[in-house]
PDB file of C-alpha atoms and ligand atoms in Angstrom:
ATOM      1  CA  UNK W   5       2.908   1.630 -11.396  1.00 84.00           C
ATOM      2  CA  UNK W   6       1.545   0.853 -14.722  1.00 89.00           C
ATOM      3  CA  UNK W   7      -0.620   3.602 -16.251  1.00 92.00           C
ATOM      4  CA  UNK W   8      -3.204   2.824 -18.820  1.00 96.00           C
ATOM      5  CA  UNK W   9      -5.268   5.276 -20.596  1.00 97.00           C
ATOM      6  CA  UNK W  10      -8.885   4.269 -22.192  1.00 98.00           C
ATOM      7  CA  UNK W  11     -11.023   7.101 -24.458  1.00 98.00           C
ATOM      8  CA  UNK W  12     -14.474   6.159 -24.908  1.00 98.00           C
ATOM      9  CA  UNK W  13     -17.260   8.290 -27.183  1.00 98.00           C
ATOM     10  CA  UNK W  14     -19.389   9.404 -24.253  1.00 98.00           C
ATOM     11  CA  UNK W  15     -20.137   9.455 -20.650  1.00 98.00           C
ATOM     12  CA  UNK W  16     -22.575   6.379 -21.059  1.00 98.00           C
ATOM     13  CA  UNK W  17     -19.859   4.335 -22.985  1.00 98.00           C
ATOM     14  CA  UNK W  18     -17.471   5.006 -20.600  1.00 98.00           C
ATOM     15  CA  UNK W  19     -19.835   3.863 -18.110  1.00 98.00           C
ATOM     16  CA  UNK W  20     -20.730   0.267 -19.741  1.00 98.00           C
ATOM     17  CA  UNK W  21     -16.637   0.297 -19.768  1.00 98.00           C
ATOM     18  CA  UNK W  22     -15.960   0.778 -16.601  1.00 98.00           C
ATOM     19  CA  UNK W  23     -19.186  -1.797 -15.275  1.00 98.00           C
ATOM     20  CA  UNK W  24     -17.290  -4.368 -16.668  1.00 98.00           C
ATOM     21  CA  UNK W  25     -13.820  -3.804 -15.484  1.00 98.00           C
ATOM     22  CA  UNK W  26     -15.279  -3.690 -12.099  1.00 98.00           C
ATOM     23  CA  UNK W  27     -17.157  -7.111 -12.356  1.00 98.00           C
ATOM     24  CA  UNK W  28     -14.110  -8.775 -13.772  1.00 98.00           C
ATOM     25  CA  UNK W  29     -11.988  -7.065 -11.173  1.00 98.00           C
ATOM     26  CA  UNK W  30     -13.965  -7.444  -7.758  1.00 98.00           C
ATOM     27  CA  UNK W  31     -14.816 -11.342  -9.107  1.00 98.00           C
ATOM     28  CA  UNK W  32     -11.240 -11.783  -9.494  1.00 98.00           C
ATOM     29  CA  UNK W  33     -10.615 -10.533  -6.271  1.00 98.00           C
ATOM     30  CA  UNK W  34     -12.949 -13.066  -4.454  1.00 98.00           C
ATOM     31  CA  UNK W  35     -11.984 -16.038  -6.632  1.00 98.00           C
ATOM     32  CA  UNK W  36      -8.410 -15.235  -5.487  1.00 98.00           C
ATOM     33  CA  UNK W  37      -8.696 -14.100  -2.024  1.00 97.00           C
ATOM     34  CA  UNK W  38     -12.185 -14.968  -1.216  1.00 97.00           C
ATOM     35  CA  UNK W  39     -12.998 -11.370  -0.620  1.00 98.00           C
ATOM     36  CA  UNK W  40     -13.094  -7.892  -2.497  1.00 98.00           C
ATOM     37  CA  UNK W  41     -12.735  -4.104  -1.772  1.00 98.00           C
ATOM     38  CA  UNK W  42     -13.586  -1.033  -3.564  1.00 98.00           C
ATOM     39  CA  UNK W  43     -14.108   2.391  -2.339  1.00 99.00           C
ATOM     40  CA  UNK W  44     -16.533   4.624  -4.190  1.00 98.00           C
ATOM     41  CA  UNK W  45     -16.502   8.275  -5.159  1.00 98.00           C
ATOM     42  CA  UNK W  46     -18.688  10.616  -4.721  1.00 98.00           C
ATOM     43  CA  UNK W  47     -19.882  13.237  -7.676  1.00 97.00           C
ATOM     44  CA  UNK W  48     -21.986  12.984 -10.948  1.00 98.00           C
ATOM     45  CA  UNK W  49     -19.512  10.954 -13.000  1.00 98.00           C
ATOM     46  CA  UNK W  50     -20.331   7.534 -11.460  1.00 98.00           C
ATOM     47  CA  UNK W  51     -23.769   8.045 -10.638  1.00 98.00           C
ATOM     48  CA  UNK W  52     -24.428   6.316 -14.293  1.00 98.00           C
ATOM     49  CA  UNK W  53     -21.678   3.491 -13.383  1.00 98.00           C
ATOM     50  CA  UNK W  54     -23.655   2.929  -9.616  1.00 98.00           C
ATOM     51  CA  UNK W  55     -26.890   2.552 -11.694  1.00 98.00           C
ATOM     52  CA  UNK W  56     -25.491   0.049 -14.216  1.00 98.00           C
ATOM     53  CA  UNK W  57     -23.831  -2.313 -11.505  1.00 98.00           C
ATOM     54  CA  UNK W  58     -26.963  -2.379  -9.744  1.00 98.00           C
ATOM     55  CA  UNK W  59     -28.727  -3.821 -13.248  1.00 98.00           C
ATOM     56  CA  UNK W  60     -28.398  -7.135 -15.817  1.00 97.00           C
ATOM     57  CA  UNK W  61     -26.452  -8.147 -17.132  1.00 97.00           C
ATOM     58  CA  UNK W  62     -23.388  -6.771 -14.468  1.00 98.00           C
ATOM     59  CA  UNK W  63     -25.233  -7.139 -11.512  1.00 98.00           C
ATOM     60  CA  UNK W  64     -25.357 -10.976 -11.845  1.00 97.00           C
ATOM     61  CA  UNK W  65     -21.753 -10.529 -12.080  1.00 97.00           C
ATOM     62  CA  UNK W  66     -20.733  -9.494  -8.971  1.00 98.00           C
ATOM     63  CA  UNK W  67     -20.848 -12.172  -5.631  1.00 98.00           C
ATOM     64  CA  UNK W  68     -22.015  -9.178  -3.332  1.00 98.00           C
ATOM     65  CA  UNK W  69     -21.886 -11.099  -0.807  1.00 98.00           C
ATOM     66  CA  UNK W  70     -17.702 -11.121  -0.642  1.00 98.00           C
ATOM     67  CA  UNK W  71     -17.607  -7.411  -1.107  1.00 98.00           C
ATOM     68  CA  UNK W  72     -16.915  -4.870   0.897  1.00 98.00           C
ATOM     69  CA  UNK W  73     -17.641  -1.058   0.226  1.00 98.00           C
ATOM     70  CA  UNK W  74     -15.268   1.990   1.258  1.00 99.00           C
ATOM     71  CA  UNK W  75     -15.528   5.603   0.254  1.00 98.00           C
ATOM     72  CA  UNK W  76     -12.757   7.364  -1.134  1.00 98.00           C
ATOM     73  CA  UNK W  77     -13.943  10.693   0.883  1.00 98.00           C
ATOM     74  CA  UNK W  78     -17.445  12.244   2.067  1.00 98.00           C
ATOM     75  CA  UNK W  79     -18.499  15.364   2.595  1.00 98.00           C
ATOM     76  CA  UNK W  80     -19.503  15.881   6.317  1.00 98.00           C
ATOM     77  CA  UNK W  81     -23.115  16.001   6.050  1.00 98.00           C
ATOM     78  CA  UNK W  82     -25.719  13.625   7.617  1.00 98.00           C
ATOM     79  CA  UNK W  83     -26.239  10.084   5.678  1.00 98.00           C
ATOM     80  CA  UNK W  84     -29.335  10.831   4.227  1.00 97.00           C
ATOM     81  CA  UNK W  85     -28.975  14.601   3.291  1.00 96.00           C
ATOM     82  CA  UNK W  86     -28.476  16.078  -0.373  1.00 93.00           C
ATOM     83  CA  UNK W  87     -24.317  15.875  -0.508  1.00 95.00           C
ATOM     84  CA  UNK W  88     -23.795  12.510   1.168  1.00 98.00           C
ATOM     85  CA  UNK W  89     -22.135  10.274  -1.161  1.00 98.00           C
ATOM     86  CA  UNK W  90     -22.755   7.578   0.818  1.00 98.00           C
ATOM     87  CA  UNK W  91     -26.815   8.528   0.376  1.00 98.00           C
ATOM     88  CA  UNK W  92     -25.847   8.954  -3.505  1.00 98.00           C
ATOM     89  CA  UNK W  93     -24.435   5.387  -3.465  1.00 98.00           C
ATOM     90  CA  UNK W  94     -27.232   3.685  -1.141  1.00 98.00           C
ATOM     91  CA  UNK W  95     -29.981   5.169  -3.633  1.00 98.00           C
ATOM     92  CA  UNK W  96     -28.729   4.242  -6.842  1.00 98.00           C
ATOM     93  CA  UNK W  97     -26.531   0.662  -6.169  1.00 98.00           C
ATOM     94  CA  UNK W  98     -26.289  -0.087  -2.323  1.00 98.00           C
ATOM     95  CA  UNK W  99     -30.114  -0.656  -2.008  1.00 98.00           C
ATOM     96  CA  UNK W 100     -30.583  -2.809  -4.933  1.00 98.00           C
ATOM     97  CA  UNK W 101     -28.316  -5.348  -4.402  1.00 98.00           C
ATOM     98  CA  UNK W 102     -28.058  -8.130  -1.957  1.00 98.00           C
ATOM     99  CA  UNK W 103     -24.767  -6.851  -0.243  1.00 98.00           C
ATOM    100  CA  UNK W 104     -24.497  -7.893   3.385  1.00 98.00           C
ATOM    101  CA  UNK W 105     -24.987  -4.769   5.679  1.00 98.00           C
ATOM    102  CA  UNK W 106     -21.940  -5.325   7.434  1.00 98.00           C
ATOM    103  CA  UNK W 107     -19.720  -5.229   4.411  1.00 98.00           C
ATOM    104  CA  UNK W 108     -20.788  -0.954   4.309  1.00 98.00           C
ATOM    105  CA  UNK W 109     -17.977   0.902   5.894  1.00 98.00           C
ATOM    106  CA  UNK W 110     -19.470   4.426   5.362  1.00 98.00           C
ATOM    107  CA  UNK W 111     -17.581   7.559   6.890  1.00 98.00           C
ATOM    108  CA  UNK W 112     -19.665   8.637   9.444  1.00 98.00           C
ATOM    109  CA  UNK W 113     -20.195  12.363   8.056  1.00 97.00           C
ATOM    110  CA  UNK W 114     -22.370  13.358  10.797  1.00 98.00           C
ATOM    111  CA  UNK W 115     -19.860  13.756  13.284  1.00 98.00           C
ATOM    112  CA  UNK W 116     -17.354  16.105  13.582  1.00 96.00           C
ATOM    113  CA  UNK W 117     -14.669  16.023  10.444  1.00 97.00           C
ATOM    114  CA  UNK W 118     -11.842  15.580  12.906  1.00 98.00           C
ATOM    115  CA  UNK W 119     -13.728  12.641  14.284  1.00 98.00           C
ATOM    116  CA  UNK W 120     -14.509  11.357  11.465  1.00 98.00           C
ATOM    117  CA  UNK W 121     -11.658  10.639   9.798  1.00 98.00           C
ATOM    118  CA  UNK W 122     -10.107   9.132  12.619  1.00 98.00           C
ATOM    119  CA  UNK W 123     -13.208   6.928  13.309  1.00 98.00           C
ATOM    120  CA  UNK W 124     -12.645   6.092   9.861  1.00 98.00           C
ATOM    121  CA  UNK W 125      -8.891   5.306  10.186  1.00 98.00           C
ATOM    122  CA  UNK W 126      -9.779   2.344  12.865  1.00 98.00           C
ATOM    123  CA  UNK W 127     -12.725   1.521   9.866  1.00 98.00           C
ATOM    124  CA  UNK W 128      -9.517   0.871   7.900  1.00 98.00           C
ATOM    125  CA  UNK W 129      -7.286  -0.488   9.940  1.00 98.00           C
ATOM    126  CA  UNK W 130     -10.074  -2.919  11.050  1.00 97.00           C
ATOM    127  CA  UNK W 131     -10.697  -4.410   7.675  1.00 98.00           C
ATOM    128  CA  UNK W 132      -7.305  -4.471   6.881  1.00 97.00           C
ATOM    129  CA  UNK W 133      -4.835  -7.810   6.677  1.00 92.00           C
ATOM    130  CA  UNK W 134      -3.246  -8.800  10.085  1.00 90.00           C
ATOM    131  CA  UNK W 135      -1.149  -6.343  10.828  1.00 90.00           C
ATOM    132  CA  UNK W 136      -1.872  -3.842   8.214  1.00 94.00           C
ATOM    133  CA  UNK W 137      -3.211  -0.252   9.059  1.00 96.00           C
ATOM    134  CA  UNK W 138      -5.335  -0.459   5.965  1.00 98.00           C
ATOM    135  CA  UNK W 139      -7.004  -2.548   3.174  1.00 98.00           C
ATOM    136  CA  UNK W 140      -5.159  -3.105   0.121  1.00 98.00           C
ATOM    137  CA  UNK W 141      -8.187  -2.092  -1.828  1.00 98.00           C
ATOM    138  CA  UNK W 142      -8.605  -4.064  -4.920  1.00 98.00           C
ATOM    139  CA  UNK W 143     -10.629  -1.446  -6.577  1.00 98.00           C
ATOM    140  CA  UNK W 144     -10.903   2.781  -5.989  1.00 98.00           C
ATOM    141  CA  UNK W 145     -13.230   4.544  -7.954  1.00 98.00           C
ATOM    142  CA  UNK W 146     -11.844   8.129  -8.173  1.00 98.00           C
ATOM    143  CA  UNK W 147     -13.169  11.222  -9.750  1.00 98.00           C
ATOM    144  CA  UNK W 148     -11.513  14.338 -11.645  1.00 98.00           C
ATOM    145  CA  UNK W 149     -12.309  18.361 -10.651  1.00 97.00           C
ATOM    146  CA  UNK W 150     -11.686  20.650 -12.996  1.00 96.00           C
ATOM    147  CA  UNK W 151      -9.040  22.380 -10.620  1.00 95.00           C
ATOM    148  CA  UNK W 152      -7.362  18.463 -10.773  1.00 95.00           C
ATOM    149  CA  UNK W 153      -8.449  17.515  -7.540  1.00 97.00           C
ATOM    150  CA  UNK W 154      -9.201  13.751  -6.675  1.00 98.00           C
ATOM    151  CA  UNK W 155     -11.260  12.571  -3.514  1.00 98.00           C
ATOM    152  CA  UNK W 156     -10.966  15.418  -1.214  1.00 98.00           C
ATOM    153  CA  UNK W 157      -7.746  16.222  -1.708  1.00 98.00           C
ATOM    154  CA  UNK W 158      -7.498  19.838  -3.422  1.00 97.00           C
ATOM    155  CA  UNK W 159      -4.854  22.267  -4.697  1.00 96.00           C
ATOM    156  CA  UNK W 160      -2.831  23.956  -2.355  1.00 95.00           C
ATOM    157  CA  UNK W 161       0.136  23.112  -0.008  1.00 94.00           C
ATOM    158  CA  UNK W 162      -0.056  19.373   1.091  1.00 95.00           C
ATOM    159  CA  UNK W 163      -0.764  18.496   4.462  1.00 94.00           C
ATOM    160  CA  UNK W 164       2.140  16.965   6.140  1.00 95.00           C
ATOM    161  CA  UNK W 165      -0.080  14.288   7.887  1.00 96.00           C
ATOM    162  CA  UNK W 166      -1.187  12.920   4.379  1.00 96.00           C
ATOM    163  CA  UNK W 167       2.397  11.572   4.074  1.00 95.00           C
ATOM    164  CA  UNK W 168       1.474   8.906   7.077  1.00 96.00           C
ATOM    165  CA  UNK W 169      -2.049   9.270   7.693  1.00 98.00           C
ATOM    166  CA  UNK W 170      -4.976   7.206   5.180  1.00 98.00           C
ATOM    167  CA  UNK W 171      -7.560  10.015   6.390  1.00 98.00           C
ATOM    168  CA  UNK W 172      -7.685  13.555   6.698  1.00 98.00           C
ATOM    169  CA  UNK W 173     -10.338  16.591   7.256  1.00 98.00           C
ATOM    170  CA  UNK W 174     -10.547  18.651   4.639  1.00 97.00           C
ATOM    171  CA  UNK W 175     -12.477  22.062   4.330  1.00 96.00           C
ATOM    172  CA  UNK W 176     -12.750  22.569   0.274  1.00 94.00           C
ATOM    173  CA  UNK W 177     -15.027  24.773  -1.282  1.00 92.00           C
ATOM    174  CA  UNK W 178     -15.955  23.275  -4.938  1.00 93.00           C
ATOM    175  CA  UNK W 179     -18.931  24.303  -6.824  1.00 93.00           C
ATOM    176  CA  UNK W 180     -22.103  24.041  -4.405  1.00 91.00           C
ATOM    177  CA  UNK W 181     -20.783  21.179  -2.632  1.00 94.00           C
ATOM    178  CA  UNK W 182     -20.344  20.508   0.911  1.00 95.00           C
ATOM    179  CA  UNK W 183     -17.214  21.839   2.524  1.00 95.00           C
ATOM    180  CA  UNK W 184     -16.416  20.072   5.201  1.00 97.00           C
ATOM    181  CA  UNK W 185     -15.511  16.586   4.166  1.00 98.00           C
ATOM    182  CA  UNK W 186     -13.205  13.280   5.005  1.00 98.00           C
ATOM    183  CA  UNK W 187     -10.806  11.896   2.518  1.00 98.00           C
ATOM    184  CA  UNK W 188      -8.454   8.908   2.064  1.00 98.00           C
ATOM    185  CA  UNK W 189      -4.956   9.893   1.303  1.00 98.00           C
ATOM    186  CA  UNK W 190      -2.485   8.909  -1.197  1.00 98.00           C
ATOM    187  CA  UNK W 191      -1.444   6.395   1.124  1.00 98.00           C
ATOM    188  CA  UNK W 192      -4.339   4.617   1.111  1.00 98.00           C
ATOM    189  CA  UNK W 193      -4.699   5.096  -2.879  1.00 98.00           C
ATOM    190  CA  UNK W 194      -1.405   3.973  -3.955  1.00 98.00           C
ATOM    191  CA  UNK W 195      -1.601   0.951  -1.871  1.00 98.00           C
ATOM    192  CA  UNK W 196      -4.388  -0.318  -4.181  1.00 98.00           C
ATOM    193  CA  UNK W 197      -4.448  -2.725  -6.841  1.00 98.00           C
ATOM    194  CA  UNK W 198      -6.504  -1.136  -9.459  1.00 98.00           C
ATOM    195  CA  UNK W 199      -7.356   2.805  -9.337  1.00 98.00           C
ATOM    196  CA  UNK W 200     -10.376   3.587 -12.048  1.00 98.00           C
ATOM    197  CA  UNK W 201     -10.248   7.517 -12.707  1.00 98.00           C
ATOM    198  CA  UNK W 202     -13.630   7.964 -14.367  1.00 98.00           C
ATOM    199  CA  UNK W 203     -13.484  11.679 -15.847  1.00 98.00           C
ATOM    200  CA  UNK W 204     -16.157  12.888 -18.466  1.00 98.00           C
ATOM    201  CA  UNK W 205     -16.753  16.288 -19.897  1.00 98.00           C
ATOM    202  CA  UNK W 206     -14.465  19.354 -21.673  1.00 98.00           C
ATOM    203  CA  UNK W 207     -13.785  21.239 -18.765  1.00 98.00           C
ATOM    204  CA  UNK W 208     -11.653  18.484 -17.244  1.00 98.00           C
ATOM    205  CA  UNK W 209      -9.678  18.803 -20.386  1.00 97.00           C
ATOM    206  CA  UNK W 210      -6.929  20.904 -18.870  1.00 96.00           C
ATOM    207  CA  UNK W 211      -6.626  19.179 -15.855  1.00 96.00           C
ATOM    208  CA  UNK W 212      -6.358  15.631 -17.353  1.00 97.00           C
ATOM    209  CA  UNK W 213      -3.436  17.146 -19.565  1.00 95.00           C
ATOM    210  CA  UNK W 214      -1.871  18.099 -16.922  1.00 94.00           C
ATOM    211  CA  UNK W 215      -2.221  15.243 -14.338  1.00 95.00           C
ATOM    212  CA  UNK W 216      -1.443  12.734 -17.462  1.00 94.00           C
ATOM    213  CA  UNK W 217       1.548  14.637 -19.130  1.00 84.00           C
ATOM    214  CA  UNK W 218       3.355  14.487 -16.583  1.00 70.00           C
ATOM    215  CA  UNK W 219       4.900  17.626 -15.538  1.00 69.00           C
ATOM    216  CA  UNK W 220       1.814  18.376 -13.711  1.00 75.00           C
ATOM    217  CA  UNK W 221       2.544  20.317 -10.031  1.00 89.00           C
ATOM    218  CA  UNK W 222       1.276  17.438  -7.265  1.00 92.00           C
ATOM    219  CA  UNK W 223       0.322  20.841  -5.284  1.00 94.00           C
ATOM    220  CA  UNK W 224      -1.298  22.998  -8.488  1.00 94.00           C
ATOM    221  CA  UNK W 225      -2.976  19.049  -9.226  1.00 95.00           C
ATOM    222  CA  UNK W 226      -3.437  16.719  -6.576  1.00 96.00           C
ATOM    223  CA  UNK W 227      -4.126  13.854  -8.828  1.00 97.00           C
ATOM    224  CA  UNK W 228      -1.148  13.627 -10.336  1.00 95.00           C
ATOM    225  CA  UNK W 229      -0.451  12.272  -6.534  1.00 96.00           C
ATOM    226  CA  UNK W 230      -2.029   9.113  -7.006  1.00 97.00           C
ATOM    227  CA  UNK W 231       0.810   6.945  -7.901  1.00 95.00           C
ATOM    228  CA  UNK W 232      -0.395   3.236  -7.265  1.00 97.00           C
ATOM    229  CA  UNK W 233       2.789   1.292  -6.178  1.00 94.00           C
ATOM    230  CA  UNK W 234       2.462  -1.692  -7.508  1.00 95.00           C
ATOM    231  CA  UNK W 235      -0.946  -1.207  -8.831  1.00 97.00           C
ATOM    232  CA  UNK W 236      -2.438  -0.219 -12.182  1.00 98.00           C
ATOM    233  CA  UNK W 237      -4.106   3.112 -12.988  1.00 98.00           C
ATOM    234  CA  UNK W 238      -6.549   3.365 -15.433  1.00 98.00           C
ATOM    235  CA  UNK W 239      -7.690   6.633 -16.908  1.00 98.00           C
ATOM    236  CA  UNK W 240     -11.344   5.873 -18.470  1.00 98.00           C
ATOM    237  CA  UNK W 241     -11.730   9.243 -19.888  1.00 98.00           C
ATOM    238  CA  UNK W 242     -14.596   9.997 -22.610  1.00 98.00           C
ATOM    239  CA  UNK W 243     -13.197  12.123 -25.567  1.00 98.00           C
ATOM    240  CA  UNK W 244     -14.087  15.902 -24.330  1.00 98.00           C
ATOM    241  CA  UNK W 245     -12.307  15.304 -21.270  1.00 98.00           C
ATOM    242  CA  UNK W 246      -9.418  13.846 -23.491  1.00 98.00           C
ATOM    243  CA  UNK W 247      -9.506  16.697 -26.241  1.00 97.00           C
ATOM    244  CA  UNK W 248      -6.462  18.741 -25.252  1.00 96.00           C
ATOM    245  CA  UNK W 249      -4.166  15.277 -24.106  1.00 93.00           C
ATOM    246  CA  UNK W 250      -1.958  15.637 -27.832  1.00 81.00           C
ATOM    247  CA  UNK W 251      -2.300  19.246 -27.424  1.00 77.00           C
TER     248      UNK W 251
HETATM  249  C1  6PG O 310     -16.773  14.215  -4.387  1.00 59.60           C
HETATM  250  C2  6PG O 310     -15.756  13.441  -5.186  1.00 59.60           C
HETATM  251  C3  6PG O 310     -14.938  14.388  -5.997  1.00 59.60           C
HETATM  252  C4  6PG O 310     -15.423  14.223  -7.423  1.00 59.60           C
HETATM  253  C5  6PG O 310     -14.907  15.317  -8.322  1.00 59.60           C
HETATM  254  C6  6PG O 310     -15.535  15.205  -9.719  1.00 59.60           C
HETATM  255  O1  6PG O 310     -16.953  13.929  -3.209  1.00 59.60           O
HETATM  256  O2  6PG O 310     -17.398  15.077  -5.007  1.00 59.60           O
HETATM  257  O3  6PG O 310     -15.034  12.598  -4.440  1.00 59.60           O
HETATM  258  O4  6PG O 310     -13.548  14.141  -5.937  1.00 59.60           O
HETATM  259  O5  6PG O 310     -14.985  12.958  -7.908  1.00 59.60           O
HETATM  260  O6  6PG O 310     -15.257  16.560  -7.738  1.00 59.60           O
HETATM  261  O7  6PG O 310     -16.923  15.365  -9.571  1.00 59.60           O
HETATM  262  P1  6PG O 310     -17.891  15.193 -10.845  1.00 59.60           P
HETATM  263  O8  6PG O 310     -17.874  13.726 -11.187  1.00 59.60           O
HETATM  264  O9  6PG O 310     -19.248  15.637 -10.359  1.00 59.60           O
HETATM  265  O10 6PG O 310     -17.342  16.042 -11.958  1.00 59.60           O
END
């Protein structure tokens, strides 16, 4: 794994930042394998990212066309309710762009979360390479809680299945967000090429200390789970969230 760590002066900074490391990477992608894959996250940190890819100049950038989208987790709600990250996504990139309908692998969050994510795990499998049980994604998006959770996977003992599984069900109660939700696991995540963590604000200060000094607890902080194999991970962080890293 090679780790790389990026400290920008602001949320809208980091944002411009990270547009262009995802144009660069997903065109690389489809210049070298004639295709790309990134799966999104859900929350407020990328809504500004989602909103810049969809706009000049990065939008030109991209051959939408080749790419196709994942989500990292959803929350179990309907695809066009308040919560859906898939409905946050659609609004603010998906619908402005010319990508091909079929290239939108959404987790179906209104079914059941057991159903889901195993819908989701023949989604996967599906678009993966001959013989592979899921994509090598060239790009994951992830996000940051303040308890150190990433996707859906929160504090607390870790579920034996995400060990072999790439989805789970996940009840999580985190601010006045949907509980019930789907998430990829580690598995999934470490398999990719290039993991973004996008994490803005002072009270993800502790939690980025921990995850990125190393000693961190992968139960107390899940992040610190994401361990791309042979991929690199990049923490984009904007300097509240980085305040207490030489602490
Ligand atoms: C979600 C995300 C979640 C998010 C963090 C940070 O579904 O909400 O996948 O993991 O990235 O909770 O959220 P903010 O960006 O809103 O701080």
């Amino acid at each position: 794994m090679e780790l790389k760590l990026r400290i920008y002066q602001d949320l809208s900074t980091l944002s411009h930042a990270a547009a262009e490391t995802v144009c660069a990477e997903l065109a690389q992608a489809v210049q070298a394998r004639g295709t790309a894959s990134i799966a999104l996250s859900g929350g407020s940190t990328p809504a500004a990212l989602y909103q810049l890819l969809a706009t000049a100049p990065y939008a030109a950038q991209i051959p939408w066309a080749y790419v196709h989208f994942f989500w990292g987790d959803e929350r179990c709600v309907p695809p066009n309710t308040e919560g859906s990250s898939f409905k946050q996504a659609q609004e603010l990139l998906l619908s402005h762009v010319p990508v091909p309908p079929e290239n939108i692998h959404r987790v179906r969050g209104e079914l059941p979360p057991t159903e889901a994510a195993a819908e989701y795990a023949q989604v996967l499998a599906h678009n993966a390479a001959r013989g592979l049980p899921w994509p090598c994604l060239d790009v994951v998006l992830l996000g940051l809680g303040e308890d150190g959770h990433t996707a859906s996977l929160f504090p607390g003992p870790i579920i034996e299945a995400e060990k072999t599984q790439p989805t789970l069900a996940v009840t999580a109660n985190y601010q006045n967000r949907p509980a019930n939700r789907v998430t990829l696991t580690p598995r999934v995540f470490n398999d990719a090429r290039q993991v973004l963590f996008l994490v803005a604000g002072v009270g993800k200060a502790e939690a980025v200390r921990a995850v990125l000094k190393g000693y961190a607890n992968p139960i107390q902080w899940p992040a610190s789970r994401i361990r791309p194999t042979l991929g690199t991970v990049t923490w984009m962080l904007d300097e509240a969230a980085a305040s207490l890293i030489n602490r």
